[in-house]
Coordinates of C-alpha atoms and ligand atoms in Angstrom, one line a residue:
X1 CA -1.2 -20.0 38.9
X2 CA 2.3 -20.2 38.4
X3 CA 3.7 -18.1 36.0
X4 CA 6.6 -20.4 35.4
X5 CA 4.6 -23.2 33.7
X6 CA 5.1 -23.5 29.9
X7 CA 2.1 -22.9 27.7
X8 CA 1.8 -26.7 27.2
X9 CA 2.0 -27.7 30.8
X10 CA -0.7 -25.5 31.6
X11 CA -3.0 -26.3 28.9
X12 CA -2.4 -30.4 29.9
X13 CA -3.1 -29.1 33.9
X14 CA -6.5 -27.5 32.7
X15 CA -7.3 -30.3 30.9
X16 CA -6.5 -32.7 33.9
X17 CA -8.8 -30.4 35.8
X18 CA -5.5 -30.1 38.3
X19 CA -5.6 -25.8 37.1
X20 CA -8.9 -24.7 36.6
X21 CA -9.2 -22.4 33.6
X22 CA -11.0 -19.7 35.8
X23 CA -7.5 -19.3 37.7
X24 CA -5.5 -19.5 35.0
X25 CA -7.7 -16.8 33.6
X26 CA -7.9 -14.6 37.5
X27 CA -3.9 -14.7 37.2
X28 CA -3.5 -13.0 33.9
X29 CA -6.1 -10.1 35.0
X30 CA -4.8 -9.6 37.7
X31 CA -1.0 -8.8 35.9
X32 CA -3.2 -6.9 33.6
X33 CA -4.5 -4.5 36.6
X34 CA -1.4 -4.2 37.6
X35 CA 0.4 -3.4 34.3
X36 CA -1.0 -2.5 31.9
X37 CA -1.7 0.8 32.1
X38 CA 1.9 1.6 32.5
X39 CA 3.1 -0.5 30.4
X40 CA 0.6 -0.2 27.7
X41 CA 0.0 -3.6 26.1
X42 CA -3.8 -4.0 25.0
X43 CA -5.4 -1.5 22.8
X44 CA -8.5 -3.7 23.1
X45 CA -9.4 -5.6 26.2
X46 CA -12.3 -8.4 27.1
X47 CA -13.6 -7.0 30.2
X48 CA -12.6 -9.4 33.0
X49 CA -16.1 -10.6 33.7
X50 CA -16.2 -12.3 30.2
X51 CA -13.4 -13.4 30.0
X52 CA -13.8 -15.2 33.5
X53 CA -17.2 -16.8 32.6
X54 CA -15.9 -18.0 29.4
X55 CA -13.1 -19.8 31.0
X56 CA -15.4 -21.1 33.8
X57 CA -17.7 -22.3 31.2
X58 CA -14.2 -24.3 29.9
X59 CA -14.0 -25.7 33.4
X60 CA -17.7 -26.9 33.4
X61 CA -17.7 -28.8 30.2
X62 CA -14.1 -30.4 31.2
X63 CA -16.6 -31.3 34.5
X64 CA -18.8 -32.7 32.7
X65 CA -16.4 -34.9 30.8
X66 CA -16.4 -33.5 27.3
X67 CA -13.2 -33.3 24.9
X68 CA -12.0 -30.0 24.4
X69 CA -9.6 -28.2 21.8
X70 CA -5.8 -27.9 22.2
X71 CA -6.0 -24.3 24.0
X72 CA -8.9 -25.0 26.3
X73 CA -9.5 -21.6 28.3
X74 CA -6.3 -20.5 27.6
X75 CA -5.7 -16.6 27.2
X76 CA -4.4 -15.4 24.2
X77 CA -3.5 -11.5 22.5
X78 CA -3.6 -11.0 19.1
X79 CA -1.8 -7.6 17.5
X80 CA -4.0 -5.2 16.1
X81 CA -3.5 -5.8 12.6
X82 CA -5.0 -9.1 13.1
X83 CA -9.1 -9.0 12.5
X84 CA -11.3 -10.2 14.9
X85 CA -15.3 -10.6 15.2
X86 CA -15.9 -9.9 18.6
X87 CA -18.4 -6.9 20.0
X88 CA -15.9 -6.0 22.8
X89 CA -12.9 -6.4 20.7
X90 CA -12.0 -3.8 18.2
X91 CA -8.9 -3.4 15.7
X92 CA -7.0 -0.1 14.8
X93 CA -3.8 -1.1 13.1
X94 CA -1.7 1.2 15.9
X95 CA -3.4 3.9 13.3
X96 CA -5.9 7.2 13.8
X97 CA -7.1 6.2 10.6
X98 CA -9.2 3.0 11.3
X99 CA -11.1 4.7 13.8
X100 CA -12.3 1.8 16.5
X101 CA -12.8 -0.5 14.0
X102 CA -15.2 -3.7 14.5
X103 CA -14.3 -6.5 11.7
X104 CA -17.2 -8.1 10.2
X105 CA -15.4 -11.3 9.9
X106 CA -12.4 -13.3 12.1
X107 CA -9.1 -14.0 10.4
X108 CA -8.4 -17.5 9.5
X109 CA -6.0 -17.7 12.5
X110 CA -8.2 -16.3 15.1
X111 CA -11.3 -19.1 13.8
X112 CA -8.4 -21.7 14.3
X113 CA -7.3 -20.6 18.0
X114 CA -11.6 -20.4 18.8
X115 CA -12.0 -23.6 17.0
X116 CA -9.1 -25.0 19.7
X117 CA -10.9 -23.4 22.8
X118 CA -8.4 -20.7 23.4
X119 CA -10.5 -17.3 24.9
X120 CA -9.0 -13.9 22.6
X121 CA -8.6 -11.9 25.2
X122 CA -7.1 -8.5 23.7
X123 CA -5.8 -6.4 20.8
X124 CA -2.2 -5.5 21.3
X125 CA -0.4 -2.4 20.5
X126 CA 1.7 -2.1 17.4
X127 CA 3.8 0.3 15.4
X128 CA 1.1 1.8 13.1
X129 CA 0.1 -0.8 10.2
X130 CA 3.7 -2.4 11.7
X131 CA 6.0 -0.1 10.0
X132 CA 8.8 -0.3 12.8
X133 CA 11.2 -1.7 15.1
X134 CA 10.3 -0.2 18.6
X135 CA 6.5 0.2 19.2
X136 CA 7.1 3.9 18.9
X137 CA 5.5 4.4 15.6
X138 CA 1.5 3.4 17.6
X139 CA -0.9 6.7 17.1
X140 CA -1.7 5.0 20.4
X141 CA 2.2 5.6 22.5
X142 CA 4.3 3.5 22.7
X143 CA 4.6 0.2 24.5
X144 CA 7.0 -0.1 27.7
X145 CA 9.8 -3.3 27.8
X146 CA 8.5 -4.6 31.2
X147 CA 13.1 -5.5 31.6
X148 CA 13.3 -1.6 31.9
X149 CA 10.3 0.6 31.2
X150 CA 12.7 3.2 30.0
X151 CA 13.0 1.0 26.7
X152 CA 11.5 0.1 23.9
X153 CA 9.6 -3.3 23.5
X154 CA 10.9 -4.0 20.1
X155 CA 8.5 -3.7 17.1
X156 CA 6.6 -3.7 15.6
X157 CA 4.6 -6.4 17.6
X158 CA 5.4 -5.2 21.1
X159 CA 2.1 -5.2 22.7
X160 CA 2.3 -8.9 22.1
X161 CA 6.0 -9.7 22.9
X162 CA 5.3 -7.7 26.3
X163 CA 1.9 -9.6 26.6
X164 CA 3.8 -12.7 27.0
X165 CA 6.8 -11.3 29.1
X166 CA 4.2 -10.0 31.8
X167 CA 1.9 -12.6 31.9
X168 CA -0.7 -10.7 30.7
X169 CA -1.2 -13.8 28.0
X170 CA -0.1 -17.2 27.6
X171 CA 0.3 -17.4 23.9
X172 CA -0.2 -14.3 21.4
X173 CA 0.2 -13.7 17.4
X174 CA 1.6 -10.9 15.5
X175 CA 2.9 -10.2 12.1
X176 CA 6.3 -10.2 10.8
X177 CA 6.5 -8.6 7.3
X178 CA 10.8 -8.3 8.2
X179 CA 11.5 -9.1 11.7
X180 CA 8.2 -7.8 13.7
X181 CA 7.8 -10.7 15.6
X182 CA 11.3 -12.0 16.2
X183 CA 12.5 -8.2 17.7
X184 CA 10.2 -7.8 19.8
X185 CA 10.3 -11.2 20.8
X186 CA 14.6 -10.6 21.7
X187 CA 14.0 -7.4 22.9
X188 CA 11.6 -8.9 25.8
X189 CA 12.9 -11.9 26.6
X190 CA 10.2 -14.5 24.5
X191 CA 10.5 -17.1 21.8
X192 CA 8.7 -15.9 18.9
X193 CA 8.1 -17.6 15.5
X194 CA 8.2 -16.6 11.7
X195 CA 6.8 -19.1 9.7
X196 CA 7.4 -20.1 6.4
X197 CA 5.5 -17.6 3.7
X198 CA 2.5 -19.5 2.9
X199 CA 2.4 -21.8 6.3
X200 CA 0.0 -19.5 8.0
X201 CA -2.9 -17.6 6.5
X202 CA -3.0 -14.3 5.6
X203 CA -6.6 -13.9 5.6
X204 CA -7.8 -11.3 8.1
X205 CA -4.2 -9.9 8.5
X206 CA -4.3 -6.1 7.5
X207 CA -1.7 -6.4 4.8
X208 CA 1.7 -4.1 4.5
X209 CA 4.0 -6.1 2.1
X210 CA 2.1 -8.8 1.3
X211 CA 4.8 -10.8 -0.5
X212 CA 6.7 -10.5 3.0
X213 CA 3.9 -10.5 5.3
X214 CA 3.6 -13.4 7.7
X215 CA 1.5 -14.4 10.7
X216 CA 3.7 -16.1 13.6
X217 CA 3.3 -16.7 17.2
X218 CA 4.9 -15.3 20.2
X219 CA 5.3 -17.8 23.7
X220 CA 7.1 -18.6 26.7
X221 CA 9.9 -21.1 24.8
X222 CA 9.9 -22.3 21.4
X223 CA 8.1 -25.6 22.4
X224 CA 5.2 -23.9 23.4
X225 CA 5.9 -22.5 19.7
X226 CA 6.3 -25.4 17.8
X227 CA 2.5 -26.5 19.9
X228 CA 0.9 -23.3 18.9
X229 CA 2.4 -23.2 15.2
X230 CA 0.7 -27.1 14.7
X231 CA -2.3 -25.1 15.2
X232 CA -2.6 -21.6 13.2
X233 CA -0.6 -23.4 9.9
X234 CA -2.3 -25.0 6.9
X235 CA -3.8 -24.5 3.5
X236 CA -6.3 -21.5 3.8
X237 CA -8.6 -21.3 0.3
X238 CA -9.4 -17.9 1.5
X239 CA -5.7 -16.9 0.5
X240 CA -4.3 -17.4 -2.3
X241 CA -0.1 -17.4 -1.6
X242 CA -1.5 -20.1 1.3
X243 CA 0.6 -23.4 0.0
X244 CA -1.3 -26.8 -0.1
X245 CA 2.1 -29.1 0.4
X246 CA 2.3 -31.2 3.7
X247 CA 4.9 -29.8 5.7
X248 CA 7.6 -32.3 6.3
X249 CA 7.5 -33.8 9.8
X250 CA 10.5 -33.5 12.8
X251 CA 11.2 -35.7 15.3
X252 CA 9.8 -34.9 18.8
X253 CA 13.4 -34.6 20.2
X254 CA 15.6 -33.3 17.7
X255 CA 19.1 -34.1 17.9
X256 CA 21.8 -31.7 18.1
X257 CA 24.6 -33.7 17.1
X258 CA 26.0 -34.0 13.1
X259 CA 23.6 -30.8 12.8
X260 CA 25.3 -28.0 9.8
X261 CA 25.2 -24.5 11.1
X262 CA 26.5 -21.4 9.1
X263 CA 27.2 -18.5 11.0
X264 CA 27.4 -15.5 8.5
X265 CA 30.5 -13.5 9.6
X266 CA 28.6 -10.2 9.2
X267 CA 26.8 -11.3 12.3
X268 CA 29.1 -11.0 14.7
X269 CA 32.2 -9.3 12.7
X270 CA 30.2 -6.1 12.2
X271 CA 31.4 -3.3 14.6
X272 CA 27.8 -2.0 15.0
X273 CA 27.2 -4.8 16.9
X274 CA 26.7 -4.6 20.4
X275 CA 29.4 -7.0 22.2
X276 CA 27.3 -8.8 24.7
X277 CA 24.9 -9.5 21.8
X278 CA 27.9 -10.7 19.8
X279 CA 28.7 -13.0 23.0
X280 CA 25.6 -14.7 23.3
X281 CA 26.1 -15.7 20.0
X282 CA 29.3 -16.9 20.3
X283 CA 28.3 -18.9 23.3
X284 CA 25.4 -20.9 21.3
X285 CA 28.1 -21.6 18.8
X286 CA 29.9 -23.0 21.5
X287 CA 27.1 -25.0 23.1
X288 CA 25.9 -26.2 19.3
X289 CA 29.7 -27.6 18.7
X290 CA 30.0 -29.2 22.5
X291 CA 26.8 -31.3 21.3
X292 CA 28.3 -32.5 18.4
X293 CA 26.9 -29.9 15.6
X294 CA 29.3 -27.8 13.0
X295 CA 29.5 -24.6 13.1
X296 CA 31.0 -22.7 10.0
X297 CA 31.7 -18.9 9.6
X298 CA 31.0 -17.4 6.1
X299 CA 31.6 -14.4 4.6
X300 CA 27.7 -13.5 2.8
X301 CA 28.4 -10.7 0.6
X302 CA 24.7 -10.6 -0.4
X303 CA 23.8 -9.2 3.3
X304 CA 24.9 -6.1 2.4
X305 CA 22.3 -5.3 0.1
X306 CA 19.4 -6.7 2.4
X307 CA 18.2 -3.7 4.1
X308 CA 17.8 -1.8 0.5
X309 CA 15.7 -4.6 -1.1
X310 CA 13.3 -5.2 2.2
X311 CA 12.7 -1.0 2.0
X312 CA 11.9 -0.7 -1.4
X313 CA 10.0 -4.1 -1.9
X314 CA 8.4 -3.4 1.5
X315 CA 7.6 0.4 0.9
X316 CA 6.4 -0.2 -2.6
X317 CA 3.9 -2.9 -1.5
X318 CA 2.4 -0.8 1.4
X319 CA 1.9 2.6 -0.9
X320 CA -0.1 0.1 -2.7
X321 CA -1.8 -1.6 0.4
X322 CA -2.9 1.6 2.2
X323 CA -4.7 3.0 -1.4
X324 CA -7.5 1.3 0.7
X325 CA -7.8 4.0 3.6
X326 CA -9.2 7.1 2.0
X327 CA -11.9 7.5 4.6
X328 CA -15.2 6.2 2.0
X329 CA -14.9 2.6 3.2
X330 CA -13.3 2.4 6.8
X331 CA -12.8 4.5 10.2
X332 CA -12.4 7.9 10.3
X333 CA -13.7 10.7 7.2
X334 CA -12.7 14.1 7.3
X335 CA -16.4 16.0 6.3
X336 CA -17.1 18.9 5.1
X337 CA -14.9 18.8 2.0
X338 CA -15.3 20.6 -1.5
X339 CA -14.6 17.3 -3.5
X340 CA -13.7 14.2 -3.4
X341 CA -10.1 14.5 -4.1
X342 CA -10.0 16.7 -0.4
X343 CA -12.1 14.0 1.1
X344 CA -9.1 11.8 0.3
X345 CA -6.1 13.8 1.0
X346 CA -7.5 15.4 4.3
X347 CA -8.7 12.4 5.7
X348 CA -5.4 10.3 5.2
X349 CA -3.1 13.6 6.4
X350 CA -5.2 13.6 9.4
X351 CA -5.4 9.7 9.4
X352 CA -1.3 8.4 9.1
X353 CA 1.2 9.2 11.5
X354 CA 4.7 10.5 10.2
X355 CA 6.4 7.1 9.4
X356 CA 3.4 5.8 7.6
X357 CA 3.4 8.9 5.4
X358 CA 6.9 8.7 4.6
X359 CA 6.6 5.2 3.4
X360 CA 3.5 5.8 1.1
X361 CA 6.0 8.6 -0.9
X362 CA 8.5 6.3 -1.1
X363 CA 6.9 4.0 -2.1
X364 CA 5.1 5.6 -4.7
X365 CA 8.4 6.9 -6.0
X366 CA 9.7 3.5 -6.5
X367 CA 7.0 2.5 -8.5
X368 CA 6.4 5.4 -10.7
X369 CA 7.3 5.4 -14.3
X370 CA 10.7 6.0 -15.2
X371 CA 11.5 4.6 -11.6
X372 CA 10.1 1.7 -11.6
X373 CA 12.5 -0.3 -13.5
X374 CA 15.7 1.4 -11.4
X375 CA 14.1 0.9 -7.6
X376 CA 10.9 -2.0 -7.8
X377 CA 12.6 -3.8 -10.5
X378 CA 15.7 -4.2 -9.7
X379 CA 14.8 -5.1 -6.1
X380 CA 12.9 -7.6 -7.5
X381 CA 15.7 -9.2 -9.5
X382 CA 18.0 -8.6 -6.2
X383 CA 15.3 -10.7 -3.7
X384 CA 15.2 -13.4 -6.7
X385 CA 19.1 -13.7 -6.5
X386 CA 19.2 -13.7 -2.9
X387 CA 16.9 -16.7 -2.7
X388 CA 19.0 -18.8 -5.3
X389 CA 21.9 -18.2 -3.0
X390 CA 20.1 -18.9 0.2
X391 CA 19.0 -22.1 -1.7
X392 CA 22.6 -23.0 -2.2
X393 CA 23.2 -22.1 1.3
X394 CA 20.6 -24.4 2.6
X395 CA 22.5 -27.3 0.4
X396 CA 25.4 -27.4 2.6
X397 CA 23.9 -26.2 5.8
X398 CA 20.4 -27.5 7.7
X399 CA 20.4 -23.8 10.0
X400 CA 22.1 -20.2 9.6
X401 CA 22.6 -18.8 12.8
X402 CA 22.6 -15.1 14.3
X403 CA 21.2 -12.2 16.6
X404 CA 17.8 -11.4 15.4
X405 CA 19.0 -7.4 16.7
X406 CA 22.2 -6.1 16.9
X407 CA 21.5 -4.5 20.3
X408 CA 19.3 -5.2 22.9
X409 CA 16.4 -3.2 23.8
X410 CA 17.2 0.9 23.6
X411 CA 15.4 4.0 25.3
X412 CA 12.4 5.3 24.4
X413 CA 13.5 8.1 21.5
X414 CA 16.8 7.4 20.9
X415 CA 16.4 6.4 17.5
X416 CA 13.6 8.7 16.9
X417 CA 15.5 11.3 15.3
X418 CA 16.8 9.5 12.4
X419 CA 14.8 6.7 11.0
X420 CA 17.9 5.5 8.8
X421 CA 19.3 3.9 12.3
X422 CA 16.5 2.1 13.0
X423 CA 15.9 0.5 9.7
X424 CA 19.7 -0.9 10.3
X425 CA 18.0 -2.6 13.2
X426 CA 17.0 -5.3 10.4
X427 CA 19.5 -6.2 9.2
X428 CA 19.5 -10.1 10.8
X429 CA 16.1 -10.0 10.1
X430 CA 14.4 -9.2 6.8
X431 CA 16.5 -11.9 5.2
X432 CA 14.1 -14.7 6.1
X433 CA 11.2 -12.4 4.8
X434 CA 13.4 -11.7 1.8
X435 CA 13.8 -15.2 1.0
X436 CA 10.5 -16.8 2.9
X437 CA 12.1 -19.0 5.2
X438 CA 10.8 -19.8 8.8
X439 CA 12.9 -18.4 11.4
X440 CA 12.6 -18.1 15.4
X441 CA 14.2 -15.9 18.1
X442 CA 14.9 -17.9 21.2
X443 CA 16.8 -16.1 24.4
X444 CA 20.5 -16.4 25.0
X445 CA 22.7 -15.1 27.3
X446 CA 21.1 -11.9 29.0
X447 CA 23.5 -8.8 28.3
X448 CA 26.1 -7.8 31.5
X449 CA 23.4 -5.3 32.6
X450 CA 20.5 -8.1 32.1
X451 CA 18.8 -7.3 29.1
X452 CA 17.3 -9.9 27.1
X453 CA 19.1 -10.7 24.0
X454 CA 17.4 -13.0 21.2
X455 CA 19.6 -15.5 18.9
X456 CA 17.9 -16.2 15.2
X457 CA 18.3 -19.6 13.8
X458 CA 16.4 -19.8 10.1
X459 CA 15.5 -22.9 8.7
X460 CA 15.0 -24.1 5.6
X461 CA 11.5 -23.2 3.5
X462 CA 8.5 -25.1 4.5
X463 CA 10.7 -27.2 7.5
X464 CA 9.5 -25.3 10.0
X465 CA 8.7 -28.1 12.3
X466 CA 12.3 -29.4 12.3
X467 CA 13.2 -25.8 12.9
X468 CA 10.6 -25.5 16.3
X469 CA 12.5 -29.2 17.1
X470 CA 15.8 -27.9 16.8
X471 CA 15.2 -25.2 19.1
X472 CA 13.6 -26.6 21.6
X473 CA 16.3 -29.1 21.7
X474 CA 18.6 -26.1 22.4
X475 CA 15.9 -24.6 24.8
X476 CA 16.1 -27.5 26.8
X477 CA 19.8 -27.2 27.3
X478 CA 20.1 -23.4 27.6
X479 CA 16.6 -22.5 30.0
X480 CA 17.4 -18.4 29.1
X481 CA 13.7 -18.8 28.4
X482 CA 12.9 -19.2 32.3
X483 CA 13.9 -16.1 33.2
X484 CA 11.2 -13.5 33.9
X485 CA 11.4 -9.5 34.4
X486 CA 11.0 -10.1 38.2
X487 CA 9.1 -6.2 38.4
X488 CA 6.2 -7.4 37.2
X489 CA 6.4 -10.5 38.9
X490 CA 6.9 -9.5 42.4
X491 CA 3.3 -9.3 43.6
X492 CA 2.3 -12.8 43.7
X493 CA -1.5 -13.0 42.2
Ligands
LIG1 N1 11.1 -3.1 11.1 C1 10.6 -3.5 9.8 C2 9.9 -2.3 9.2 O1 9.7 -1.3 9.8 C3 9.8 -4.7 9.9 C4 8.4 -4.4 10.4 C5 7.5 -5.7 10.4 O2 8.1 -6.8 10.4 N2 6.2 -5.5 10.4 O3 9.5 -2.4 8.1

């Protein structure tokens, strides 16, 4: 099976009966044999048996003639926040705390991807309940960027991005709550999607900050995102932030040319900024204004307070979220206690890992009384005011244009030591969670030593299809997306 097929080209070849499903489904195991133990991507996995007679049982009723769904025997990850009702699947949130945890029910998206045909193959690793930028934060080790296994996938979804980047899936879904699909998905070389909030349901997604949560998809180029994204969105009633308006339509081939783009000056001024990354921006800006689009640079004085607002909105909203984990209704219980109280507290200091812990006290602080009003409050009124000038923005511009990181991927540990640094790592990217706008990371330019490096275009609110349009169109013209981390492809399957 050819590895350098697009999602949509092999789901039309299964279809066609040219690929059989079973192949398709042979290939991926066999980069999962080879990889995945050292690059540690699944914390769940289908044993290879099943998931071979479920895609031969795709091939038998294409056979037979009957119509199937949009991802006909095609293997897809989920990340481990995501719940799923399967017997050999489990979900643990990257966390001790969940224990192997079986969900008694599938999320929306997962009963949309079965509905289509598509065979869930795995769970995929994940900083714990996906509080980070690098993978590092999983109970369960970190992930391993397949570019250079010395470095970090991204995070917090970097099972999945690495999924796709070593064609151990074909299309996989994590969460984004400020930037956990998109890094992961520059960091590795992969288009990945954040829809607009409310596009995609929430139901079944372990919430962190659920006012900035969001489930988006991660795939081989951003038109195999725009296919997967016209499946998983739509009004859930199961959630209730799930929005009932009709997205409005794009063009199939959308047209470069007359397009507004704003590209903030604190995106590629900043000194922070790693200069390759800075490069590959500038050269989009380049390409974008050769096909006829604007570009303008503009000072956006309100980025400078983005990184405070996401952290206290987003650390506020998990204390809260994780009240749920106090070993009475899921995974693990520390025994034995005198009361109930130590029931609690032992079974959650044993439970959460470092980061989570730290987040929980902030959180709480924020929200306490007497603080409340200085930290939750005012962060409140901050993301409110942010919106009305992204608004504004959006009247003068149709895209704003960036890195989604401003560095490539970095070792294992180096920003282990001091979690301040890593949070800075945001900085392109909470914005769109901030303000609930779509946004996608596509590959530019690989950096001088050939590290992936992912550009950010966000879009306005619910035009996420002209958004996919937009950068496929640029896709099209750029093809970074075709380039693969040759180590893991250089055994043929
Ligand atoms: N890096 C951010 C954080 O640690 C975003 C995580 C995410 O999007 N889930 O909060």
């Amino acid at each position: 099976m050819p590895f350098d097929l697009s999602l949509i080209d092999i789901v039309e070849r299964i279809k066609s009966g040219e690929l059989r499903a079973e192949a398709v489904m042979e290939a991926v195991y066999s980069q999962i044999n080879q990889y995945n133990s050292s690059l540690n991507v699944y914390r769940s996995l289908l044993p290879r048996e099943i998931a071979i007679s479920r895609a031969r049982i795709i091939d038998e009723e294409i056979s037979s003639g009957k119509t199937l769904g949009k991802l006909a025997g095609i293997p897809v990850s989920i990340k481990d926040n995501i719940c799923i009702k399967d017997p050999e699947l489990s979900n643990a949130c990257g966390s001790q705390i969940l224990g192997e945890y079986h969900s008694p029910y599938n999320a929306t998206v997962v009963e949309k991807l079965l509905q289509e045909d598509a065979v869930i193959i795995g769970t995929t690793n994940m900083d714990e309940f996906a509080m980070g930028s690098s993978t590092e934060n999983s109970f369960f080790s970190p992930t391993r960027n397949p570019w250079d296994t010395e470095r970090v996938p991204g995070g917090s979804s970097g099972g999945a991005a690495v999924s796709i980047a070593s064609g151990m899936a074909l299309l996989a879904l994590g969460s984004d709550t400020g930037g956990s699909v998109r890094q992961p998905a520059s960091m590795c070389g992969v288009s990945g999607l954040k829809p607009s909030y409310g596009t995609v349901s929430r139901y079944g997604l372990v919430a962190f900050g659920s006012s900035l949560d969001q489930i988006g998809c991660l795939a081989p180029s951003a038109a195999d995102c725009r296919y997967a994204f016209s499946i998983i969105h739509g009004h859930d009633p199961h959630e209730s932030t799930s929005a009932k308006l009709k997205l409005s339509a794009a063009p199939d081939v959308a047209k470069l040319s007359g397009l507004r783009v704003c590209l903030p000056d604190e995106y590629v001024a900043a000194e922070s900024f790693d200069p390759d990354v800075v490069r590959s921006v500038h050269e989009l800006e380049a390409l974008l204004q050769k096909h006829g689009a604007t570009v303008e640079r503009r000072s956006l004085d309100f980025l400078k307070y983005v990184i405070p607002t996401y952290y206290v909105l987003a650390f506020a909203e998990a204390s809260s979220n994780l009240g749920r984990f106090d070993g009475i209704r899921y995974g693990i219980r520390k025994q034995d206690q005198p009361s109930l109280k130590s029931l609690y507290t032992s079974t959650r200091k044993k439970g959460f890992g470092v980061e989570v812990k730290r987040r929980i006290m902030l959180g709480t602080f924020v929200l306490s009384s007497g603080y409340y009003d200085q930290y939750y409050g005012r962060a409140l009124q901050v993301r409110a005011w942010m919106e009305k000038q992204v608004a504004l923005l959006f009247e003068e511009f149709d895209f704003i244009l960036g890195p989604v990181s401003p560095f490539p991927a970095f070792k294992l540990g180096e920003k282990n030591e001091d979690p301040l640094a890593m949070y800075l790592a945001d900085i392109c990217s909470v914005l769109a969670n901030l303000t609930r706008t779509p946004a996608i990371s596509i590959p530019g330019r690989p950096t001088s030593d050939g590290l992936p490096v992912g550009l950010q275009l966000m879009g306005r609110r619910f035009e996420d299809h002209n958004l996919l349009a937009t950068a496929s169109a640029i896709q099209e013209l750029t093809a970074f997306h075709k380039l693969r981390p040759e180590k893991v492809f250089a055994t043929k399957p």
